[in-house]
mmCIF file of C-alpha atoms in Angstrom:
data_model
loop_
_atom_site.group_PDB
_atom_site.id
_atom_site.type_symbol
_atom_site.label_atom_id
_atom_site.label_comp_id
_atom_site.label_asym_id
_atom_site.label_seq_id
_atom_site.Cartn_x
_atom_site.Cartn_y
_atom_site.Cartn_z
ATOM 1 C CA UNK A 1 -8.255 -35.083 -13.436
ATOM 2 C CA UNK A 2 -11.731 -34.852 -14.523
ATOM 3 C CA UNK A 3 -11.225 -34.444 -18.380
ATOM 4 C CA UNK A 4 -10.359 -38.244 -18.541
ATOM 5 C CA UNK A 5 -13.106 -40.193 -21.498
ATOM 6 C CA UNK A 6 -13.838 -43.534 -19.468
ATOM 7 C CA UNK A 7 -16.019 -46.173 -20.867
ATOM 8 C CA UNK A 8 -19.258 -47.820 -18.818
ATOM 9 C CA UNK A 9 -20.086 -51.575 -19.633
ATOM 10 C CA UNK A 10 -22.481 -53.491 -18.362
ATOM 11 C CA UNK A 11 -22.874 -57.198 -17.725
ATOM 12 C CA UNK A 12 -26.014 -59.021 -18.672
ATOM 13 C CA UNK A 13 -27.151 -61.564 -16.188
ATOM 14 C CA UNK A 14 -28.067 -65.229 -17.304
ATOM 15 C CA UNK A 15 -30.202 -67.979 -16.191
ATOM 16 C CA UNK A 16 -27.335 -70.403 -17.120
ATOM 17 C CA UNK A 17 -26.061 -72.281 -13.519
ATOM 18 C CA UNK A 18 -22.366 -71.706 -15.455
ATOM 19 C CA UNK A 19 -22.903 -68.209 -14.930
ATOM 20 C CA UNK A 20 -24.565 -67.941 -11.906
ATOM 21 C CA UNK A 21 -21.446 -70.104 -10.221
ATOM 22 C CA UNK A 22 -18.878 -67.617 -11.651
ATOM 23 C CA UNK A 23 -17.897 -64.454 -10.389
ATOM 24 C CA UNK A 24 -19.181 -61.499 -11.939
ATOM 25 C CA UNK A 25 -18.365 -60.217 -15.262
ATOM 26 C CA UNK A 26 -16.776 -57.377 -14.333
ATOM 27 C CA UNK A 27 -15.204 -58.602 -11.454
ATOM 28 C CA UNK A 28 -13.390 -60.987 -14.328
ATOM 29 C CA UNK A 29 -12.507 -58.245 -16.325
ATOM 30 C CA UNK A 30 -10.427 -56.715 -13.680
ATOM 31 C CA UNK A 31 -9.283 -59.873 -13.127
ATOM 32 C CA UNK A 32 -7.871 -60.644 -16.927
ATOM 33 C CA UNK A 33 -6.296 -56.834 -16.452
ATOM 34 C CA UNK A 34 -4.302 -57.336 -13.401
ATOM 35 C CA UNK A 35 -3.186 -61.498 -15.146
ATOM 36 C CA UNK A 36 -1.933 -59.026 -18.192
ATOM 37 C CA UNK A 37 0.092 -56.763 -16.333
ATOM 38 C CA UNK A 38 2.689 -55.389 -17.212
ATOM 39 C CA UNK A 39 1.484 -56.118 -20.907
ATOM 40 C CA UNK A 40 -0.699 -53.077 -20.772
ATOM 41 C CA UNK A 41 -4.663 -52.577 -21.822
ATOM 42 C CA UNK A 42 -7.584 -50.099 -20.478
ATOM 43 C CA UNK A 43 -7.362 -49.548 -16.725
ATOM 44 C CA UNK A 44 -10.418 -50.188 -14.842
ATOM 45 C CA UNK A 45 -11.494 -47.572 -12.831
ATOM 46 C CA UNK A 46 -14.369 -49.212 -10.809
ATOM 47 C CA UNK A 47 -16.470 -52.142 -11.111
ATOM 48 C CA UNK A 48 -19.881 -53.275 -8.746
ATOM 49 C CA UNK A 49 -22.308 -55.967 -8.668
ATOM 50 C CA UNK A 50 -25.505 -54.048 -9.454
ATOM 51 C CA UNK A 51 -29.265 -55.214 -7.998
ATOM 52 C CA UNK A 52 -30.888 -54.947 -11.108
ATOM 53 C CA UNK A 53 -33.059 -57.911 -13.158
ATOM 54 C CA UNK A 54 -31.320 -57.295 -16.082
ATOM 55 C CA UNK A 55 -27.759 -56.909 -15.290
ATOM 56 C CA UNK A 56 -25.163 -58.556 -13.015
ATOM 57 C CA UNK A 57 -22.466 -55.990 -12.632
ATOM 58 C CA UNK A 58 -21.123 -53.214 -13.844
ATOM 59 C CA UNK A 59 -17.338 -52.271 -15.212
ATOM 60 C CA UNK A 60 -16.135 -48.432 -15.671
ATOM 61 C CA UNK A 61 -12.374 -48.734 -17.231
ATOM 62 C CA UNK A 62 -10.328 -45.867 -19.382
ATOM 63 C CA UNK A 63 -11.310 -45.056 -22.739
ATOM 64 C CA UNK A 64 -8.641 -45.987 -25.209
ATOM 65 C CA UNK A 65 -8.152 -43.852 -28.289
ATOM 66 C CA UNK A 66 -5.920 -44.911 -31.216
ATOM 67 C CA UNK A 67 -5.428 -46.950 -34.485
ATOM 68 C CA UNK A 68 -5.967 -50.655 -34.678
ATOM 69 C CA UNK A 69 -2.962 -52.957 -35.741
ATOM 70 C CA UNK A 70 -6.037 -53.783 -38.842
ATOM 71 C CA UNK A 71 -5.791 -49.468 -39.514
ATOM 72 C CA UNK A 72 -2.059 -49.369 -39.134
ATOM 73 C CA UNK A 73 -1.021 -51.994 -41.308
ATOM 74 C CA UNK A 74 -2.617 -50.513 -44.063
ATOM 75 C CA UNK A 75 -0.819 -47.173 -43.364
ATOM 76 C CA UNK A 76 2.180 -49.244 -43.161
ATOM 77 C CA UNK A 77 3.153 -47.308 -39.988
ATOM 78 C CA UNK A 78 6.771 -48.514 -39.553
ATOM 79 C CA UNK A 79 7.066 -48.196 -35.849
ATOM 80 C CA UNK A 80 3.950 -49.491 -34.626
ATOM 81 C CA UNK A 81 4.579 -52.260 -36.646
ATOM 82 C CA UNK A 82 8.082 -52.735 -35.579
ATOM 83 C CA UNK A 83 6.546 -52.673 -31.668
ATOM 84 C CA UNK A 84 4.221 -55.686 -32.178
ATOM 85 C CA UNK A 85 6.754 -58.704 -32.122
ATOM 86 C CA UNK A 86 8.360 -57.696 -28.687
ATOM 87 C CA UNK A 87 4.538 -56.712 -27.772
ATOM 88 C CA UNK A 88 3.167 -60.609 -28.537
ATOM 89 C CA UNK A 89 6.271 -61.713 -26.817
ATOM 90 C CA UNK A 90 5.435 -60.307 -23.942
ATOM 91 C CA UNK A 91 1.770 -61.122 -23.845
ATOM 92 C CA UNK A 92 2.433 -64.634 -24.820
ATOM 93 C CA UNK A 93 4.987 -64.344 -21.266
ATOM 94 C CA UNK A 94 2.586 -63.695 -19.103
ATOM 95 C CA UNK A 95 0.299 -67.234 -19.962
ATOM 96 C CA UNK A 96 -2.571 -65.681 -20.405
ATOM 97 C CA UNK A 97 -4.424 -66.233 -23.575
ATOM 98 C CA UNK A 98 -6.878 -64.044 -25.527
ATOM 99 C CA UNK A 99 -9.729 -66.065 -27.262
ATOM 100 C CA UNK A 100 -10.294 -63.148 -29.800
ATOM 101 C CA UNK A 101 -6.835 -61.304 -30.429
ATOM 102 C CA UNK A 102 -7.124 -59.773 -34.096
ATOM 103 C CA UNK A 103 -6.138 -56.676 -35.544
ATOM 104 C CA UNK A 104 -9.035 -54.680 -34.340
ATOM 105 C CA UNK A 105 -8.225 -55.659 -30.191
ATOM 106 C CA UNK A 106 -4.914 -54.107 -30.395
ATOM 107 C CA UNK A 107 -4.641 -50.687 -30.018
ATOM 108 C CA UNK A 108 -1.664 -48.010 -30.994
ATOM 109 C CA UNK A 109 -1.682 -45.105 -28.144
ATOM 110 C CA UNK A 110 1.299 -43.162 -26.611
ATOM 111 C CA UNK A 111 3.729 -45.103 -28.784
ATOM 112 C CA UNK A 112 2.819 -48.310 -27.142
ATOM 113 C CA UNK A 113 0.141 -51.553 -27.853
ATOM 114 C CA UNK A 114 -2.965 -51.753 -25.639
ATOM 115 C CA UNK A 115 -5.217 -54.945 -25.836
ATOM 116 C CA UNK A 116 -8.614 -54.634 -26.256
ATOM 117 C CA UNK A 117 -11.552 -56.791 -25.059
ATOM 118 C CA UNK A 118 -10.583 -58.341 -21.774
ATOM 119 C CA UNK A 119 -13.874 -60.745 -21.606
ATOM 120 C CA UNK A 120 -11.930 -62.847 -24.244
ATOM 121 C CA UNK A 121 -8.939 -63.893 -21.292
ATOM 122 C CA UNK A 122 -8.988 -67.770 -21.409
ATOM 123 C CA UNK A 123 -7.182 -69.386 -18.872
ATOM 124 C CA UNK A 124 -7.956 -73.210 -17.340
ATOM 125 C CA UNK A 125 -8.295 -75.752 -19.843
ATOM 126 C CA UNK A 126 -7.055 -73.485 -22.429
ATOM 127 C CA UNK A 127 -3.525 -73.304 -21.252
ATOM 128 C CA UNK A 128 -3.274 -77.298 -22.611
ATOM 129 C CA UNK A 129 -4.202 -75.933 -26.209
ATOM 130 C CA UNK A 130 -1.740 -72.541 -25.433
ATOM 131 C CA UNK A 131 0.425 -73.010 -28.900
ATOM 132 C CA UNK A 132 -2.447 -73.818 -31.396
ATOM 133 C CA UNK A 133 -4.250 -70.930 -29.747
ATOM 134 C CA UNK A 134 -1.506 -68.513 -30.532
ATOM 135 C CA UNK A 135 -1.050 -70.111 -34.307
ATOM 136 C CA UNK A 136 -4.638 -69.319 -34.719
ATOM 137 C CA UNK A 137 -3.913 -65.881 -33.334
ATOM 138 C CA UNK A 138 -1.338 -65.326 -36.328
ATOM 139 C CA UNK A 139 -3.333 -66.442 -38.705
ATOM 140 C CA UNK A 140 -6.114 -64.039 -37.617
ATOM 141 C CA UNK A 141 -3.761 -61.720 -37.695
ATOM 142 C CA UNK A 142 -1.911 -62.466 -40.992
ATOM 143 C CA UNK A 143 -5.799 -62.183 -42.370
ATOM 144 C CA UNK A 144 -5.627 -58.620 -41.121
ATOM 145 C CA UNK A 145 -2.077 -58.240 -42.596
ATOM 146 C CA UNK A 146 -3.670 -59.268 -46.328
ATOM 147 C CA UNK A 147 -1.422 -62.343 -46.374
ATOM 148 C CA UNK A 148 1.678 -60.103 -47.365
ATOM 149 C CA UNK A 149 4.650 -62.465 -46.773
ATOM 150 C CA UNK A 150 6.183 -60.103 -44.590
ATOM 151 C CA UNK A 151 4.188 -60.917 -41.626
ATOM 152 C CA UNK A 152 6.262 -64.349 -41.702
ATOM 153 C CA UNK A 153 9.529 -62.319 -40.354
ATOM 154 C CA UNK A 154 7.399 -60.890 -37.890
ATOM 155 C CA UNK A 155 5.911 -64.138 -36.863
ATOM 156 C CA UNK A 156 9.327 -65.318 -36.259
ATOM 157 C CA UNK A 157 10.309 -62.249 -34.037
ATOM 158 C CA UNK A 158 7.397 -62.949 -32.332
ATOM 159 C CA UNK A 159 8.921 -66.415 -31.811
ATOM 160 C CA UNK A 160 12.360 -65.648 -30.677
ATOM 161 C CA UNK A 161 10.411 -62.673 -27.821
ATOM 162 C CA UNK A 162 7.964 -65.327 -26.454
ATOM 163 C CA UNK A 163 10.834 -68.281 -26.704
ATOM 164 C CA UNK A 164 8.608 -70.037 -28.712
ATOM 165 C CA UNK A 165 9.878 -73.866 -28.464
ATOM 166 C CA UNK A 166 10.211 -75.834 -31.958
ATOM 167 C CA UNK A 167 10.913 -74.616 -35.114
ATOM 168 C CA UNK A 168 9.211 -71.703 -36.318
ATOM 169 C CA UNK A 169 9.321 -72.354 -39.989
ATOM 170 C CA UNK A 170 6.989 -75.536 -39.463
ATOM 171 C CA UNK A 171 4.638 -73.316 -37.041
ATOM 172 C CA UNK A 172 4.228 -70.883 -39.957
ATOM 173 C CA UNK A 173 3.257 -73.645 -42.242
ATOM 174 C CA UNK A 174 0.898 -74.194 -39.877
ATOM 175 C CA UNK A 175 -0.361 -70.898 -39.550
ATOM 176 C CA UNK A 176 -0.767 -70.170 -43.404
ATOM 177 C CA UNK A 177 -2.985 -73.296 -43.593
ATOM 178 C CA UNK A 178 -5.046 -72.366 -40.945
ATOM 179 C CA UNK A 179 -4.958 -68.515 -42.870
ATOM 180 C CA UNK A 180 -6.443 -70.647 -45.855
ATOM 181 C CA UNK A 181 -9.102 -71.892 -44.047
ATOM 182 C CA UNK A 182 -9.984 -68.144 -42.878
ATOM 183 C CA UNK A 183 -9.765 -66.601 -45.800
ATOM 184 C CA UNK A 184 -11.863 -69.117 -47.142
ATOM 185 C CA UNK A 185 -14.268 -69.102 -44.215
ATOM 186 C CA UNK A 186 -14.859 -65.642 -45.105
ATOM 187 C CA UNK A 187 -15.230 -65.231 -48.732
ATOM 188 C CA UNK A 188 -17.914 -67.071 -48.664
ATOM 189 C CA UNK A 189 -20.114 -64.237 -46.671
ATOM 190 C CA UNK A 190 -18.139 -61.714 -48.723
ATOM 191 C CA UNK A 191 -15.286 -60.464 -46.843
ATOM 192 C CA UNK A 192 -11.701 -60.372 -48.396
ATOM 193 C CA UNK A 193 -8.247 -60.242 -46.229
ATOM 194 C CA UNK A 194 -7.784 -56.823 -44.796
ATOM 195 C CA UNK A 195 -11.795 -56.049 -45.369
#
């Protein structure tokens, strides 16, 4: 319609032979968006190869405007917060795993979750790790969440959308130890839970 706020990224190109054997960036963006769907995130728009020495290709996708998860946890906005369990149930659904989910890639708009940062899709190898992956995602997030003991009931809601297998209780131990060794990780360059 014209009055839409789109965002332009560009992809660096590398000497690495990894690199230079995969497709481009962007074109793996789009990619990771159309693996999420229906579990929404910013439409792309357009994306090229470019001819240019210091970039491979180039991605245009919707702008996304909105709270974090990190911003609306410490508003303590009820429904938002009530929306994430089903959310992460679906996203855990679809297979495909984020490498960097935390509070600040997931987005409040329209009454709905967006996830950000779509050059963080893992998928190959990955899959074989999938549960520890998403008990790391937790604890990321319960570092976000300031450690309040209410995440653990959303944790397990979280469980019961993705169908989680095991017993959630012993995946939250899990998760708070691995939230110890965050929290840690952090303090010692100055940055609390929540910061």
């Amino acid at each position: 319609d014209g009055d839409q706020d789109l965002i332009i990224k560009l992809y660096k190109r590398s000497a690495k032979l990894r690199a230079k054997l995969q497709p481009p960036g962007a074109k793996r963006a789009v990619a990771a968006y159309l693996r999420l769907l229906p579990v929404p995130s910013p439409t792309p728009v357009f994306w090229d190869r470019l001819d240019h020495p210091d970039y491979r290709s180039v991605l245009v996708y919707e702008y996304a405007e909105g709270p974090t998860l990190h911003q609306l946890w410490k508003l303590g906005d009820a429904e938002a917060i009530a929306a994430l369990p089903p959310f992460m149930g679906a996203l855990y659904r679809t297979g495909v795993l984020h490498g960097d989910l935390h509070g600040r890639n997931l987005v409040w708009t329209e009454g709905r979750w967006l996830v950000l940062d779509l050059d963080s899709i893992r998928s190959g190898l990955h899959s074989l790790r999938r549960n520890k992956i998403w008990e790391r995602t937790w604890a990321r997030l319960l570092f976000d969440f300031e450690g309040a003991p209410e995440a653990q009931e959303l944790y397990e809601q979280f469980a019961q959308c993705a169908g989680l297998p095991g017993d959630s209780k012993e995946a939250w131990n899990r998760i708070l130890r691995r939230y110890k060794v965050i929290v840690d990780s952090h303090r010692s360059y100055g940055i609390e839970p929540g910061d």
